[in-house]
Amino acid sequence: MGEKQFVFSNKVKAKKWLVSFENNLNTLTQELILNVPKLYNYNTLLSLNMDFPKQKRLRENLDAVMERYWKIYNTDHVTAIGREINNMSYEILEQMEFYKKLLGKNSRNQALLTQVKTEIKHLKYLKNDIDILFDVDKNLLSLGKFEKVKKIEQSENYLRIA
């Protein structure tokens, strides 16, 4: 990913792109974070099938995901949103894969296993959508010409994406 800076020739196009980017980002992030309560539920339901330290670590990781989510929208510091969302999606997908593996060992929970497999498939599609959203160069090409610059003049309209 990295940081990218763009100079827009037209302030209206820059604002239009930024608004659509924020709307798409909010939608995808909300859809991603809706998986966290499901993971808490799986953690509770399968508590008898795993040892306590593993269960506790998974819960703490979910707490960290929720803290990152809160910081994206409520911090005054500069946040690399793309990196935070990728970390969140990685952790959620990793835990779903763990529960899939855990449920595969026990034949009693086939309905739950099917549900987890469906969620994993949905998360992979969501991850692709997030990757497409942060592929900024292709998104900006749809607006017309843009120019990558290394040095930004203060008088120009610019957008920095980290």
Short mmCIF file of N, CA and C in Angstrom, two decimals, residues 38-97:
data_model
loop_
_atom_site.label_atom_id
_atom_site.label_comp_id
_atom_site.label_asym_id
_atom_site.label_seq_id
_atom_site.Cartn_x
_atom_site.Cartn_y
_atom_site.Cartn_z
N LYS A 38 -20.13 -12.18 15.90
CA LYS A 38 -20.22 -13.60 15.55
C LYS A 38 -19.03 -14.36 16.12
N LEU A 39 -17.86 -13.75 16.07
CA LEU A 39 -16.67 -14.40 16.61
C LEU A 39 -16.75 -14.53 18.13
N TYR A 40 -17.28 -13.50 18.79
CA TYR A 40 -17.50 -13.62 20.24
C TYR A 40 -18.45 -14.77 20.54
N ASN A 41 -19.49 -14.89 19.72
CA ASN A 41 -20.47 -15.97 19.89
C ASN A 41 -19.81 -17.34 19.70
N TYR A 42 -19.02 -17.49 18.64
CA TYR A 42 -18.32 -18.76 18.41
C TYR A 42 -17.36 -19.07 19.56
N ASN A 43 -16.71 -18.03 20.06
CA ASN A 43 -15.78 -18.21 21.17
C ASN A 43 -16.50 -18.77 22.39
N THR A 44 -17.70 -18.28 22.65
CA THR A 44 -18.48 -18.76 23.79
C THR A 44 -19.04 -20.16 23.53
N LEU A 45 -19.59 -20.36 22.34
CA LEU A 45 -20.20 -21.66 22.03
C LEU A 45 -19.18 -22.80 22.04
N LEU A 46 -17.98 -22.51 21.61
CA LEU A 46 -16.97 -23.56 21.49
C LEU A 46 -15.97 -23.56 22.64
N SER A 47 -16.35 -22.95 23.75
CA SER A 47 -15.42 -22.86 24.88
C SER A 47 -15.05 -24.23 25.44
N LEU A 48 -15.93 -25.20 25.32
CA LEU A 48 -15.63 -26.54 25.83
C LEU A 48 -14.71 -27.33 24.90
N ASN A 49 -14.56 -26.86 23.67
CA ASN A 49 -13.74 -27.56 22.68
C ASN A 49 -12.31 -27.04 22.59
N MET A 50 -11.99 -25.99 23.36
CA MET A 50 -10.63 -25.44 23.31
C MET A 50 -10.16 -25.13 24.73
N ASP A 51 -8.87 -25.00 24.88
CA ASP A 51 -8.35 -24.71 26.21
C ASP A 51 -8.51 -23.22 26.55
N PHE A 52 -8.52 -22.91 27.83
CA PHE A 52 -8.81 -21.56 28.30
C PHE A 52 -7.80 -20.51 27.81
N PRO A 53 -6.49 -20.77 27.85
CA PRO A 53 -5.56 -19.74 27.35
C PRO A 53 -5.80 -19.37 25.88
N LYS A 54 -6.13 -20.36 25.06
CA LYS A 54 -6.42 -20.08 23.65
C LYS A 54 -7.68 -19.24 23.53
N GLN A 55 -8.71 -19.60 24.28
CA GLN A 55 -9.97 -18.85 24.25
C GLN A 55 -9.75 -17.41 24.71
N LYS A 56 -8.98 -17.24 25.76
CA LYS A 56 -8.71 -15.90 26.29
C LYS A 56 -7.93 -15.06 25.27
N ARG A 57 -6.93 -15.67 24.63
CA ARG A 57 -6.14 -14.94 23.63
C ARG A 57 -7.01 -14.50 22.45
N LEU A 58 -7.92 -15.38 22.01
CA LEU A 58 -8.81 -15.03 20.91
C LEU A 58 -9.71 -13.85 21.29
N ARG A 59 -10.23 -13.86 22.52
CA ARG A 59 -11.07 -12.75 22.98
C ARG A 59 -10.27 -11.44 23.06
N GLU A 60 -9.05 -11.53 23.56
CA GLU A 60 -8.22 -10.33 23.64
C GLU A 60 -7.91 -9.78 22.26
N ASN A 61 -7.70 -10.65 21.29
CA ASN A 61 -7.47 -10.20 19.92
C ASN A 61 -8.71 -9.51 19.35
N LEU A 62 -9.89 -10.03 19.68
CA LEU A 62 -11.12 -9.37 19.24
C LEU A 62 -11.28 -8.00 19.90
N ASP A 63 -10.91 -7.92 21.17
CA ASP A 63 -10.94 -6.62 21.85
C ASP A 63 -10.01 -5.63 21.16
N ALA A 64 -8.84 -6.10 20.74
CA ALA A 64 -7.89 -5.24 20.03
C ALA A 64 -8.46 -4.79 18.68
N VAL A 65 -9.18 -5.68 18.00
CA VAL A 65 -9.82 -5.31 16.73
C VAL A 65 -10.85 -4.21 16.96
N MET A 66 -11.65 -4.36 18.00
CA MET A 66 -12.66 -3.34 18.29
C MET A 66 -12.02 -2.02 18.68
N GLU A 67 -10.89 -2.07 19.37
CA GLU A 67 -10.18 -0.85 19.74
C GLU A 67 -9.64 -0.14 18.49
N ARG A 68 -9.09 -0.92 17.54
CA ARG A 68 -8.61 -0.33 16.28
C ARG A 68 -9.75 0.32 15.52
N TYR A 69 -10.89 -0.37 15.50
CA TYR A 69 -12.06 0.16 14.81
C TYR A 69 -12.48 1.49 15.43
N TRP A 70 -12.49 1.57 16.74
CA TRP A 70 -12.87 2.79 17.43
C TRP A 70 -11.87 3.90 17.10
N LYS A 71 -10.58 3.57 17.07
CA LYS A 71 -9.55 4.58 16.82
C LYS A 71 -9.62 5.15 15.40
N ILE A 72 -10.09 4.35 14.46
CA ILE A 72 -10.20 4.86 13.09
C ILE A 72 -11.10 6.08 13.04
N TYR A 73 -12.20 6.04 13.77
CA TYR A 73 -13.19 7.10 13.70
C TYR A 73 -13.08 8.13 14.82
N ASN A 74 -12.37 7.84 15.89
CA ASN A 74 -12.41 8.72 17.06
C ASN A 74 -11.05 9.20 17.56
N THR A 75 -10.04 9.16 16.76
CA THR A 75 -8.73 9.62 17.21
C THR A 75 -8.36 10.92 16.51
N ASP A 76 -7.53 11.69 17.18
CA ASP A 76 -7.03 12.94 16.59
C ASP A 76 -5.71 12.73 15.87
N HIS A 77 -5.12 11.57 16.03
CA HIS A 77 -3.83 11.27 15.42
C HIS A 77 -4.02 10.81 13.97
N VAL A 78 -2.98 10.98 13.18
CA VAL A 78 -3.01 10.50 11.81
C VAL A 78 -2.96 8.97 11.85
N THR A 79 -3.92 8.35 11.20
CA THR A 79 -4.02 6.90 11.21
C THR A 79 -3.91 6.38 9.79
N ALA A 80 -3.14 5.34 9.61
CA ALA A 80 -3.07 4.68 8.31
C ALA A 80 -4.27 3.74 8.22
N ILE A 81 -5.36 4.25 7.67
CA ILE A 81 -6.63 3.53 7.67
C ILE A 81 -6.52 2.22 6.92
N GLY A 82 -5.85 2.22 5.79
CA GLY A 82 -5.72 1.00 5.01
C GLY A 82 -5.03 -0.11 5.78
N ARG A 83 -3.97 0.24 6.46
CA ARG A 83 -3.23 -0.75 7.24
C ARG A 83 -4.09 -1.27 8.40
N GLU A 84 -4.81 -0.38 9.07
CA GLU A 84 -5.66 -0.79 10.20
C GLU A 84 -6.77 -1.73 9.74
N ILE A 85 -7.41 -1.39 8.63
CA ILE A 85 -8.50 -2.23 8.13
C ILE A 85 -7.97 -3.58 7.66
N ASN A 86 -6.82 -3.58 7.01
CA ASN A 86 -6.22 -4.86 6.61
C ASN A 86 -5.86 -5.72 7.82
N ASN A 87 -5.34 -5.10 8.88
CA ASN A 87 -5.04 -5.86 10.10
C ASN A 87 -6.31 -6.43 10.71
N MET A 88 -7.37 -5.63 10.73
CA MET A 88 -8.64 -6.10 11.28
C MET A 88 -9.18 -7.27 10.46
N SER A 89 -9.17 -7.13 9.16
CA SER A 89 -9.72 -8.20 8.32
C SER A 89 -8.87 -9.47 8.42
N TYR A 90 -7.56 -9.31 8.55
CA TYR A 90 -6.69 -10.47 8.71
C TYR A 90 -7.01 -11.21 10.00
N GLU A 91 -7.17 -10.48 11.09
CA GLU A 91 -7.45 -11.10 12.39
C GLU A 91 -8.81 -11.80 12.37
N ILE A 92 -9.81 -11.17 11.80
CA ILE A 92 -11.15 -11.76 11.73
C ILE A 92 -11.12 -13.03 10.89
N LEU A 93 -10.47 -12.97 9.74
CA LEU A 93 -10.38 -14.15 8.88
C LEU A 93 -9.58 -15.28 9.53
N GLU A 94 -8.51 -14.92 10.22
CA GLU A 94 -7.69 -15.92 10.90
C GLU A 94 -8.50 -16.65 11.98
N GLN A 95 -9.30 -15.89 12.73
CA GLN A 95 -10.12 -16.53 13.76
C GLN A 95 -11.21 -17.40 13.16
N MET A 96 -11.80 -16.95 12.06
CA MET A 96 -12.82 -17.77 11.39
C MET A 96 -12.20 -19.09 10.92
N GLU A 97 -10.99 -19.02 10.37
CA GLU A 97 -10.31 -20.24 9.92
C GLU A 97 -10.02 -21.17 11.10
#
